[in-house]
Amino acid sequence: MIRLAPIVTIDGPSGSGKGTIAKMLADRLGWHFLDSGALYRVVGLLAEQQGITPDSPGMLGDLARTMPLRFDSEGRVLLANADISDAIRTEQAGNAASRVAAVPQVREALITWQRSYVRPPGLVADGRDMGSVIFPDAEVKIFLTASTEERAMRRYNQLKEKGLNVNLARLTAEIQERDERDRNRSVAPLVAPAAALEVESTNLSIDQVYLRVLERVREALPNLHWD
Ligand code: DC
């Protein structure tokens, strides 16, 4: 298949820093950015509001296919024009997302949506299965990891900064539970894709991780124009 634009995929568990790195890279390159987790978070949130559980996979698939969702030019998440950008960022929405993400009908419904993001001059895609399932022929694949304790601590600090009241032990347990579900589900589990650059970031700063990723992108795409 001929592709319209080059793709960099960045996958990893929650709190690995993939969202931050993916955004930095997309800004630096002037490329489009796909936050695939946001799609699952919206489905998770809507499913909770409407009382639809994974026991009704067909209904969840329909929900994912028909939700009136769009992203505006600033990356705000709009559902029938209501701004739900903040509502989908809670831990509760993350956990709900992880539950609906194990449902094959939901994943299937979101495939076309995710692939439609491939547009010139390029795409940086952030998620769990970007390099393994959605864009298996991506030019660059990155897999970011960090220890559970470090990821929980990062998330704890983020939430604290937002002024939220958080409990580190509970957060750690929730992250562990979410990881387990994301790694062990039967469809598109979280795995390091073949040929991915794996970066273990427990003892690295964001800038150190970013430099390694940039180096890999430069090697793989030597004809890229850098300002
Ligand atoms: O990256 P995130 O924390 O926003 O993702 C929320 C949940 O969505 C995550 O726990 C699993 C699911 N997800 C997925 O299954 N596949 C993706 N490509 C992205 C997210």
CSV table of C-alpha atoms and ligand atoms in Angstrom, one decimal:
chain,number,residue,atom,x,y,z
A,1,MET,CA,0.0,0.0,0.0
A,2,ILE,CA,1.3,3.4,-0.9
A,3,ARG,CA,1.3,5.7,2.1
A,4,LEU,CA,0.7,9.5,2.1
A,5,ALA,CA,3.2,10.3,4.8
A,6,PRO,CA,5.9,8.9,7.1
A,7,ILE,CA,4.9,7.6,10.5
A,8,VAL,CA,6.6,7.4,13.9
A,9,THR,CA,4.9,5.3,16.5
A,10,ILE,CA,5.4,5.6,20.2
A,11,ASP,CA,4.0,2.9,22.4
A,12,GLY,CA,4.3,2.0,26.1
A,13,PRO,CA,2.4,1.6,29.4
A,14,SER,CA,0.7,4.5,31.2
A,15,GLY,CA,3.1,6.9,32.8
A,16,SER,CA,6.0,5.9,30.5
A,17,GLY,CA,6.2,9.5,29.2
A,18,LYS,CA,5.1,8.5,25.7
A,19,GLY,CA,2.4,11.3,25.4
A,20,THR,CA,4.9,14.0,26.3
A,21,ILE,CA,7.6,12.6,24.0
A,22,ALA,CA,5.1,12.1,21.1
A,23,LYS,CA,3.8,15.7,21.5
A,24,MET,CA,7.4,17.2,21.6
A,25,LEU,CA,8.3,15.3,18.5
A,26,ALA,CA,5.2,16.2,16.5
A,27,ASP,CA,5.7,19.9,17.4
A,28,ARG,CA,9.4,19.7,16.4
A,29,LEU,CA,8.6,18.1,13.1
A,30,GLY,CA,5.4,20.1,12.4
A,31,TRP,CA,3.6,16.7,12.0
A,32,HIS,CA,0.2,15.6,12.9
A,33,PHE,CA,-0.3,13.9,16.3
A,34,LEU,CA,-2.6,11.0,17.2
A,35,ASP,CA,-3.3,10.5,20.9
A,36,SER,CA,-5.1,7.1,20.4
A,37,GLY,CA,-5.6,6.7,24.2
A,38,ALA,CA,-8.0,9.7,24.0
A,39,LEU,CA,-10.3,7.7,21.7
A,40,TYR,CA,-10.5,4.8,24.2
A,41,ARG,CA,-11.0,7.3,27.1
A,42,VAL,CA,-14.0,8.9,25.3
A,43,VAL,CA,-15.5,5.4,24.7
A,44,GLY,CA,-14.8,4.5,28.4
A,45,LEU,CA,-16.4,7.6,29.7
A,46,LEU,CA,-19.5,7.4,27.5
A,47,ALA,CA,-19.9,3.7,28.3
A,48,GLU,CA,-19.9,4.5,32.0
A,49,GLN,CA,-22.3,7.4,31.6
A,50,GLN,CA,-24.7,5.1,29.6
A,51,GLY,CA,-24.2,2.1,31.8
A,52,ILE,CA,-22.9,-0.1,29.0
A,53,THR,CA,-20.5,-2.8,30.2
A,54,PRO,CA,-18.1,-5.1,28.4
A,55,ASP,CA,-20.8,-7.8,28.6
A,56,SER,CA,-22.5,-5.9,25.7
A,57,PRO,CA,-19.6,-5.8,23.2
A,58,GLY,CA,-21.8,-5.1,20.2
A,59,MET,CA,-23.3,-2.0,21.9
A,60,LEU,CA,-19.8,-0.8,22.9
A,61,GLY,CA,-18.7,-1.2,19.2
A,62,ASP,CA,-21.7,0.8,18.0
A,63,LEU,CA,-20.9,3.5,20.6
A,64,ALA,CA,-17.3,3.7,19.4
A,65,ARG,CA,-18.4,3.8,15.7
A,66,THR,CA,-21.1,6.5,16.1
A,67,MET,CA,-19.8,8.8,18.8
A,68,PRO,CA,-20.0,12.5,17.5
A,69,LEU,CA,-16.3,13.1,18.4
A,70,ARG,CA,-13.8,15.5,16.9
A,71,PHE,CA,-10.6,17.2,17.8
A,72,ASP,CA,-10.2,20.9,17.2
A,73,SER,CA,-7.0,22.6,15.9
A,74,GLU,CA,-5.7,23.0,19.5
A,75,GLY,CA,-6.2,19.3,20.2
A,76,ARG,CA,-9.3,19.9,22.4
A,77,VAL,CA,-11.6,16.9,22.5
A,78,LEU,CA,-15.2,17.8,21.5
A,79,LEU,CA,-18.2,15.6,21.8
A,80,ALA,CA,-21.1,17.1,19.9
A,81,ASN,CA,-19.4,20.4,20.6
A,82,ALA,CA,-19.1,19.9,24.4
A,83,ASP,CA,-15.5,20.2,25.5
A,84,ILE,CA,-14.6,16.9,27.3
A,85,SER,CA,-10.8,17.4,27.2
A,86,ASP,CA,-10.4,17.5,31.0
A,87,ALA,CA,-13.1,14.9,31.8
A,88,ILE,CA,-11.2,12.2,29.9
A,89,ARG,CA,-7.9,12.9,31.7
A,90,THR,CA,-9.1,11.5,35.1
A,91,GLU,CA,-7.8,8.2,36.5
A,92,GLN,CA,-11.4,6.9,36.4
A,93,ALA,CA,-11.6,7.6,32.7
A,94,GLY,CA,-8.2,5.9,32.2
A,95,ASN,CA,-9.4,2.8,33.9
A,96,ALA,CA,-12.7,2.8,32.0
A,97,ALA,CA,-10.7,3.2,28.8
A,98,SER,CA,-8.6,0.2,29.6
A,99,ARG,CA,-11.7,-2.0,30.2
A,100,VAL,CA,-13.4,-1.1,27.0
A,101,ALA,CA,-10.1,-1.3,25.1
A,102,ALA,CA,-10.1,-5.1,25.7
A,103,VAL,CA,-13.3,-5.4,23.6
A,104,PRO,CA,-12.5,-6.4,20.0
A,105,GLN,CA,-15.6,-4.6,18.6
A,106,VAL,CA,-14.3,-1.4,20.1
A,107,ARG,CA,-10.8,-1.8,18.7
A,108,GLU,CA,-12.2,-2.7,15.3
A,109,ALA,CA,-14.5,0.4,15.3
A,110,LEU,CA,-11.5,2.7,16.0
A,111,ILE,CA,-9.1,1.3,13.3
A,112,THR,CA,-10.4,3.4,10.4
A,113,TRP,CA,-10.5,6.5,12.5
A,114,GLN,CA,-6.9,6.1,13.6
A,115,ARG,CA,-5.6,5.3,10.1
A,116,SER,CA,-7.3,8.4,8.7
A,117,TYR,CA,-4.8,10.5,10.7
A,118,VAL,CA,-2.0,9.7,8.2
A,119,ARG,CA,-1.6,13.0,6.4
A,120,PRO,CA,1.4,14.9,5.0
A,121,PRO,CA,3.8,15.9,6.2
A,122,GLY,CA,3.8,13.0,8.7
A,123,LEU,CA,2.2,11.5,11.8
A,124,VAL,CA,3.4,10.8,15.3
A,125,ALA,CA,1.1,8.2,16.8
A,126,ASP,CA,1.0,7.5,20.6
A,127,GLY,CA,-0.7,4.4,22.2
A,128,ARG,CA,-0.4,0.8,23.0
A,129,ASP,CA,-0.6,-0.9,19.6
A,130,MET,CA,0.4,1.8,17.2
A,131,GLY,CA,3.5,0.0,15.9
A,132,SER,CA,2.2,-3.6,16.4
A,133,VAL,CA,-1.3,-3.4,14.9
A,134,ILE,CA,-2.4,0.0,13.6
A,135,PHE,CA,0.7,1.1,11.7
A,136,PRO,CA,2.9,-2.1,11.4
A,137,ASP,CA,4.9,-0.6,8.5
A,138,ALA,CA,5.8,2.7,10.3
A,139,GLU,CA,9.2,4.0,9.5
A,140,VAL,CA,10.1,4.5,13.1
A,141,LYS,CA,8.8,2.5,16.1
A,142,ILE,CA,9.6,3.5,19.7
A,143,PHE,CA,8.7,1.5,22.8
A,144,LEU,CA,9.0,3.4,26.1
A,145,THR,CA,9.0,1.8,29.5
A,146,ALA,CA,9.8,2.6,33.1
A,147,SER,CA,9.4,0.8,36.4
A,148,THR,CA,5.9,0.8,37.9
A,149,GLU,CA,7.0,2.8,41.0
A,150,GLU,CA,8.5,5.5,38.8
A,151,ARG,CA,5.4,5.7,36.5
A,152,ALA,CA,3.1,5.9,39.6
A,153,MET,CA,5.3,8.7,41.0
A,154,ARG,CA,5.3,10.7,37.8
A,155,ARG,CA,1.5,10.4,37.6
A,156,TYR,CA,1.2,11.3,41.3
A,157,ASN,CA,3.2,14.5,40.7
A,158,GLN,CA,1.2,15.4,37.7
A,159,LEU,CA,-2.1,15.1,39.6
A,160,LYS,CA,-0.7,16.9,42.6
A,161,GLU,CA,0.4,19.8,40.3
A,162,LYS,CA,-3.2,20.0,39.1
A,163,GLY,CA,-4.2,20.4,42.7
A,164,LEU,CA,-5.9,17.0,43.0
A,165,ASN,CA,-5.9,15.0,46.1
A,166,VAL,CA,-4.2,11.7,45.4
A,167,ASN,CA,-3.1,8.6,47.2
A,168,LEU,CA,0.2,7.1,45.9
A,169,ALA,CA,-0.5,3.5,47.1
A,170,ARG,CA,-3.9,3.5,45.4
A,171,LEU,CA,-2.4,5.0,42.2
A,172,THR,CA,0.3,2.4,42.1
A,173,ALA,CA,-2.2,-0.4,42.5
A,174,GLU,CA,-4.4,1.1,39.7
A,175,ILE,CA,-1.5,1.5,37.3
A,176,GLN,CA,-0.5,-2.1,38.0
A,177,GLU,CA,-4.0,-3.4,37.4
A,178,ARG,CA,-4.3,-1.3,34.2
A,179,ASP,CA,-1.0,-2.6,32.9
A,180,GLU,CA,-1.9,-6.2,33.5
A,181,ARG,CA,-5.2,-5.8,31.6
A,182,ASP,CA,-3.5,-4.0,28.7
A,183,ARG,CA,-0.7,-6.6,28.5
A,184,ASN,CA,-2.8,-9.7,28.8
A,185,ARG,CA,-5.9,-9.0,26.7
A,186,SER,CA,-6.4,-11.2,23.7
A,187,VAL,CA,-6.6,-8.5,21.1
A,188,ALA,CA,-3.8,-6.0,20.4
A,189,PRO,CA,-2.1,-6.4,23.8
A,190,LEU,CA,0.6,-4.0,24.8
A,191,VAL,CA,3.9,-5.4,23.4
A,192,ALA,CA,7.1,-4.0,22.1
A,193,PRO,CA,6.7,-4.1,18.3
A,194,ALA,CA,9.3,-5.9,16.2
A,195,ALA,CA,12.2,-3.6,15.3
A,196,ALA,CA,11.2,-1.0,17.9
A,197,LEU,CA,13.8,1.1,19.7
A,198,GLU,CA,13.1,0.3,23.4
A,199,VAL,CA,13.9,3.0,25.8
A,200,GLU,CA,13.9,2.2,29.6
A,201,SER,CA,13.3,5.7,31.1
A,202,THR,CA,13.2,5.0,34.8
A,203,ASN,CA,16.5,6.9,35.4
A,204,LEU,CA,16.3,9.2,32.4
A,205,SER,CA,15.0,12.8,32.1
A,206,ILE,CA,12.4,13.7,29.5
A,207,ASP,CA,15.2,15.5,27.5
A,208,GLN,CA,17.4,12.4,27.6
A,209,VAL,CA,14.6,10.2,26.3
A,210,TYR,CA,13.7,12.8,23.7
A,211,LEU,CA,17.3,13.0,22.4
A,212,ARG,CA,17.4,9.2,21.9
A,213,VAL,CA,14.1,9.3,20.0
A,214,LEU,CA,15.3,12.2,17.8
A,215,GLU,CA,18.5,10.3,17.0
A,216,ARG,CA,16.5,7.3,15.9
A,217,VAL,CA,14.2,9.4,13.7
A,218,ARG,CA,17.2,11.1,12.0
A,219,GLU,CA,18.8,7.8,11.3
A,220,ALA,CA,15.6,6.2,9.9
A,221,LEU,CA,14.5,9.3,7.9
A,222,PRO,CA,17.8,10.8,6.6
A,223,ASN,CA,16.0,12.9,4.0
A,224,LEU,CA,13.8,14.8,6.5
A,225,HIS,CA,14.1,18.5,6.4
A,226,TRP,CA,15.0,20.0,9.8
A,227,ASP,CA,14.8,23.7,10.3
B,1,DC,O1,-2.6,6.2,26.9
B,1,DC,P1,-3.8,6.3,27.8
B,1,DC,O2,-3.4,6.2,29.3
B,1,DC,O3,-4.6,7.6,27.5
B,1,DC,O4,-4.7,5.1,27.4
B,1,DC,C1,-5.9,4.8,28.2
B,1,DC,C2,-6.2,3.3,28.0
B,1,DC,O5,-6.7,3.1,26.6
B,1,DC,C3,-5.1,2.3,28.2
B,1,DC,O6,-5.0,1.9,29.5
B,1,DC,C4,-5.4,1.2,27.2
B,1,DC,C5,-6.2,1.9,26.2
B,1,DC,N1,-5.5,2.1,24.9
B,1,DC,C6,-5.4,1.0,24.1
B,1,DC,O7,-5.8,-0.1,24.4
B,1,DC,N2,-4.8,1.1,22.8
B,1,DC,C7,-4.2,2.3,22.5
B,1,DC,N3,-3.6,2.4,21.3
B,1,DC,C8,-4.3,3.4,23.4
B,1,DC,C9,-4.9,3.3,24.6
